[in-house]
């Protein structure tokens, strides 16, 4: 019997992440300034870091 995969693939969904108090405070301030949810601010930060990493390797 073959395994049936969902359309989304086999990605896991994580419902919890641990942050220290300082990081949470900084992210919360950014979220309030941008008017976005905290998780969206984290996604934007990840994308920015990935893009900077690509440009760092190219130079």
CSV table of N, CA, C and O in Angstrom, one decimal:
chain,number,residue,atom,x,y,z
A,1,UNK,N,0.8,-1.2,0.0
A,1,UNK,CA,0.0,0.0,0.0
A,1,UNK,C,0.9,1.2,0.0
A,1,UNK,O,1.8,1.4,0.8
A,2,UNK,N,0.7,2.1,-1.0
A,2,UNK,CA,1.5,3.3,-1.0
A,2,UNK,C,1.0,4.4,0.0
A,2,UNK,O,-0.2,4.5,0.3
A,3,UNK,N,2.0,5.2,0.4
A,3,UNK,CA,1.7,6.3,1.3
A,3,UNK,C,1.0,7.4,0.6
A,3,UNK,O,1.5,7.8,-0.5
A,4,UNK,N,0.0,8.0,1.1
A,4,UNK,CA,-0.7,9.1,0.4
A,4,UNK,C,-0.2,10.4,1.1
A,4,UNK,O,-0.3,10.6,2.3
A,5,UNK,N,0.3,11.3,0.2
A,5,UNK,CA,0.7,12.6,0.7
A,5,UNK,C,-0.3,13.6,0.5
A,5,UNK,O,-1.0,13.6,-0.5
A,6,UNK,N,-0.4,14.6,1.4
A,6,UNK,CA,-1.3,15.7,1.2
A,6,UNK,C,-0.8,16.6,0.1
A,6,UNK,O,0.4,16.6,-0.3
A,7,UNK,N,-1.6,17.5,-0.4
A,7,UNK,CA,-1.2,18.5,-1.4
A,7,UNK,C,-0.1,19.4,-0.9
A,7,UNK,O,0.7,19.9,-1.7
A,8,UNK,N,-0.1,19.7,0.4
A,8,UNK,CA,0.9,20.6,1.0
A,8,UNK,C,2.3,19.9,1.1
A,8,UNK,O,3.3,20.5,1.5
A,9,UNK,N,2.3,18.6,0.9
A,9,UNK,CA,3.6,17.9,1.1
A,9,UNK,C,3.7,17.3,2.5
A,9,UNK,O,2.7,17.1,3.2
A,10,UNK,N,4.9,17.2,2.9
A,10,UNK,CA,5.1,16.6,4.2
A,10,UNK,C,5.7,17.6,5.2
A,10,UNK,O,6.4,17.3,6.2
A,11,UNK,N,5.4,18.9,4.9
A,11,UNK,CA,5.9,20.0,5.8
A,11,UNK,C,5.2,19.9,7.2
A,11,UNK,O,4.1,19.6,7.4
A,12,UNK,N,6.0,20.1,8.2
A,12,UNK,CA,5.5,20.1,9.6
A,12,UNK,C,5.0,21.5,9.9
A,12,UNK,O,5.5,22.5,9.4
A,13,UNK,N,4.0,21.6,10.7
A,13,UNK,CA,3.6,22.9,11.2
A,13,UNK,C,4.0,23.0,12.7
A,13,UNK,O,3.7,22.1,13.5
A,14,UNK,N,4.7,24.0,13.0
A,14,UNK,CA,5.1,24.2,14.4
A,14,UNK,C,4.2,25.3,15.0
A,14,UNK,O,3.9,26.3,14.5
A,15,UNK,N,3.8,25.0,16.2
A,15,UNK,CA,2.9,25.9,16.9
A,15,UNK,C,3.5,26.6,18.0
A,15,UNK,O,2.9,27.4,18.7
A,16,UNK,N,4.8,26.4,18.2
A,16,UNK,CA,5.5,27.0,19.4
A,16,UNK,C,6.9,27.4,19.0
A,16,UNK,O,7.6,26.6,18.4
A,17,UNK,N,7.4,28.5,19.5
A,17,UNK,CA,8.8,28.9,19.4
A,17,UNK,C,9.2,29.5,20.7
A,17,UNK,O,8.4,30.3,21.3
A,18,UNK,N,10.4,29.3,21.1
A,18,UNK,CA,10.9,29.9,22.4
A,18,UNK,C,11.7,31.1,22.1
A,18,UNK,O,12.6,31.0,21.3
A,19,UNK,N,11.4,32.2,22.7
A,19,UNK,CA,12.2,33.4,22.6
A,19,UNK,C,12.6,33.9,24.0
A,19,UNK,O,11.9,33.7,24.9
A,20,UNK,N,13.8,34.6,24.0
A,20,UNK,CA,14.1,35.2,25.3
A,20,UNK,C,13.3,36.5,25.4
A,20,UNK,O,12.7,37.0,24.4
A,21,UNK,N,13.2,37.1,26.6
A,21,UNK,CA,12.4,38.3,26.8
A,21,UNK,C,12.8,39.5,26.0
A,21,UNK,O,12.0,40.2,25.5
A,22,UNK,N,14.1,39.7,25.8
A,22,UNK,CA,14.6,40.8,25.0
A,22,UNK,C,14.2,40.7,23.5
A,22,UNK,O,13.8,41.6,22.9
A,23,UNK,N,14.4,39.5,23.0
A,23,UNK,CA,14.0,39.2,21.6
A,23,UNK,C,12.5,39.4,21.4
A,23,UNK,O,12.1,40.0,20.4
A,24,UNK,N,11.7,38.9,22.3
A,24,UNK,CA,10.3,39.1,22.2
A,24,UNK,C,9.9,40.5,22.3
A,24,UNK,O,9.0,41.0,21.5
A,25,UNK,N,10.5,41.3,23.1
A,25,UNK,CA,10.2,42.7,23.3
A,25,UNK,C,10.5,43.5,22.0
A,25,UNK,O,9.7,44.3,21.5
A,26,UNK,N,11.7,43.2,21.4
A,26,UNK,CA,12.1,43.8,20.1
A,26,UNK,C,11.1,43.5,19.0
A,26,UNK,O,10.7,44.3,18.2
A,27,UNK,N,10.8,42.2,18.9
A,27,UNK,CA,9.9,41.8,17.8
A,27,UNK,C,8.5,42.4,18.0
A,27,UNK,O,7.8,42.8,17.1
A,28,UNK,N,8.0,42.5,19.3
A,28,UNK,CA,6.7,43.1,19.6
A,28,UNK,C,6.7,44.5,19.2
A,28,UNK,O,5.7,45.0,18.6
A,29,UNK,N,7.8,45.3,19.5
A,29,UNK,CA,7.9,46.7,19.1
A,29,UNK,C,7.8,46.9,17.6
A,29,UNK,O,7.1,47.7,17.1
A,30,UNK,N,8.6,46.0,16.9
A,30,UNK,CA,8.5,46.1,15.4
A,30,UNK,C,7.2,45.8,14.9
A,30,UNK,O,6.7,46.4,13.9
A,31,UNK,N,6.5,44.8,15.4
A,31,UNK,CA,5.2,44.4,15.0
A,31,UNK,C,4.2,45.5,15.2
A,31,UNK,O,3.4,45.8,14.3
A,32,UNK,N,4.3,46.2,16.3
A,32,UNK,CA,3.4,47.4,16.5
A,32,UNK,C,3.7,48.5,15.6
A,32,UNK,O,2.7,49.1,15.1
A,33,UNK,N,4.9,48.8,15.3
A,33,UNK,CA,5.3,49.9,14.4
A,33,UNK,C,4.8,49.6,13.0
A,33,UNK,O,4.4,50.5,12.3
A,34,UNK,N,5.0,48.3,12.6
A,34,UNK,CA,4.6,47.9,11.2
A,34,UNK,C,3.1,47.6,11.1
A,34,UNK,O,2.6,47.5,10.0
A,35,UNK,N,2.4,47.4,12.2
A,35,UNK,CA,1.0,47.1,12.2
A,35,UNK,C,0.8,45.7,11.7
A,35,UNK,O,-0.2,45.4,11.0
A,36,UNK,N,1.7,44.8,11.9
A,36,UNK,CA,1.6,43.4,11.5
A,36,UNK,C,1.6,42.4,12.7
A,36,UNK,O,2.1,42.8,13.7
A,37,UNK,N,1.2,41.2,12.5
A,37,UNK,CA,1.3,40.2,13.5
A,37,UNK,C,2.8,39.8,13.8
A,37,UNK,O,3.6,40.0,12.9
A,38,UNK,N,3.0,39.4,15.0
A,38,UNK,CA,4.4,39.0,15.4
A,38,UNK,C,5.0,38.0,14.4
A,38,UNK,O,6.2,38.2,14.0
A,39,UNK,N,4.3,37.0,14.1
A,39,UNK,CA,4.8,36.0,13.2
A,39,UNK,C,5.2,36.5,11.8
A,39,UNK,O,6.2,36.1,11.2
A,40,UNK,N,4.4,37.5,11.3
A,40,UNK,CA,4.7,38.1,10.0
A,40,UNK,C,6.0,38.9,10.1
A,40,UNK,O,6.8,38.8,9.1
A,41,UNK,N,6.3,39.5,11.2
A,41,UNK,CA,7.5,40.2,11.4
A,41,UNK,C,8.7,39.3,11.4
A,41,UNK,O,9.7,39.5,10.8
A,42,UNK,N,8.5,38.1,12.0
A,42,UNK,CA,9.6,37.1,12.0
A,42,UNK,C,9.8,36.6,10.6
A,42,UNK,O,11.0,36.4,10.2
A,43,UNK,N,8.8,36.4,9.8
A,43,UNK,CA,9.0,35.9,8.4
A,43,UNK,C,9.7,37.0,7.6
A,43,UNK,O,10.6,36.6,6.8
A,44,UNK,N,9.4,38.2,7.8
A,44,UNK,CA,10.1,39.3,7.1
A,44,UNK,C,11.5,39.4,7.4
A,44,UNK,O,12.4,39.6,6.6
A,45,UNK,N,11.8,39.2,8.7
A,45,UNK,CA,13.2,39.2,9.2
A,45,UNK,C,14.0,38.0,8.5
A,45,UNK,O,15.1,38.2,8.1
A,46,UNK,N,13.4,36.9,8.5
A,46,UNK,CA,14.0,35.7,7.9
A,46,UNK,C,14.3,36.0,6.4
A,46,UNK,O,15.4,35.7,5.9
A,47,UNK,N,13.3,36.5,5.7
A,47,UNK,CA,13.5,36.8,4.2
A,47,UNK,C,14.6,37.8,4.1
A,47,UNK,O,15.5,37.7,3.2
A,48,UNK,N,14.7,38.9,4.9
A,48,UNK,CA,15.7,39.9,4.8
A,48,UNK,C,17.1,39.3,5.0
A,48,UNK,O,18.0,39.6,4.3
A,49,UNK,N,17.2,38.4,6.0
A,49,UNK,CA,18.5,37.8,6.3
A,49,UNK,C,18.9,36.9,5.1
A,49,UNK,O,20.1,36.8,4.8
A,50,UNK,N,18.0,36.2,4.6
A,50,UNK,CA,18.3,35.3,3.4
A,50,UNK,C,18.8,36.1,2.2
A,50,UNK,O,19.8,35.7,1.6
A,51,UNK,N,18.1,37.2,2.0
A,51,UNK,CA,18.5,38.1,0.8
A,51,UNK,C,19.9,38.7,1.1
A,51,UNK,O,20.7,38.8,0.2
A,52,UNK,N,20.2,39.1,2.3
A,52,UNK,CA,21.5,39.7,2.6
A,52,UNK,C,22.6,38.7,2.5
A,52,UNK,O,23.6,39.0,2.0
A,53,UNK,N,22.3,37.5,2.9
A,53,UNK,CA,23.2,36.4,2.8
A,53,UNK,C,23.6,36.1,1.3
A,53,UNK,O,24.8,35.9,1.0
A,54,UNK,N,22.6,36.1,0.5
A,54,UNK,CA,22.9,35.9,-1.0
A,54,UNK,C,23.8,37.0,-1.5
A,54,UNK,O,24.7,36.7,-2.3
A,55,UNK,N,23.5,38.2,-1.2
A,55,UNK,CA,24.3,39.3,-1.7
A,55,UNK,C,25.7,39.3,-1.1
A,55,UNK,O,26.7,39.7,-1.8
A,56,UNK,N,25.9,38.9,0.1
A,56,UNK,CA,27.2,38.8,0.8
A,56,UNK,C,28.1,37.8,0.0
A,56,UNK,O,29.3,38.0,-0.1
A,57,UNK,N,27.5,36.7,-0.4
A,57,UNK,CA,28.3,35.7,-1.1
A,57,UNK,C,28.6,36.1,-2.5
A,57,UNK,O,29.6,35.7,-3.1
A,58,UNK,N,27.8,36.9,-3.1
A,58,UNK,CA,28.1,37.3,-4.5
A,58,UNK,C,29.2,38.4,-4.6
A,58,UNK,O,29.8,38.5,-5.6
A,59,UNK,N,29.4,39.2,-3.6
A,59,UNK,CA,30.5,40.2,-3.7
A,59,UNK,C,31.8,39.7,-3.3
A,59,UNK,O,32.0,38.6,-2.8
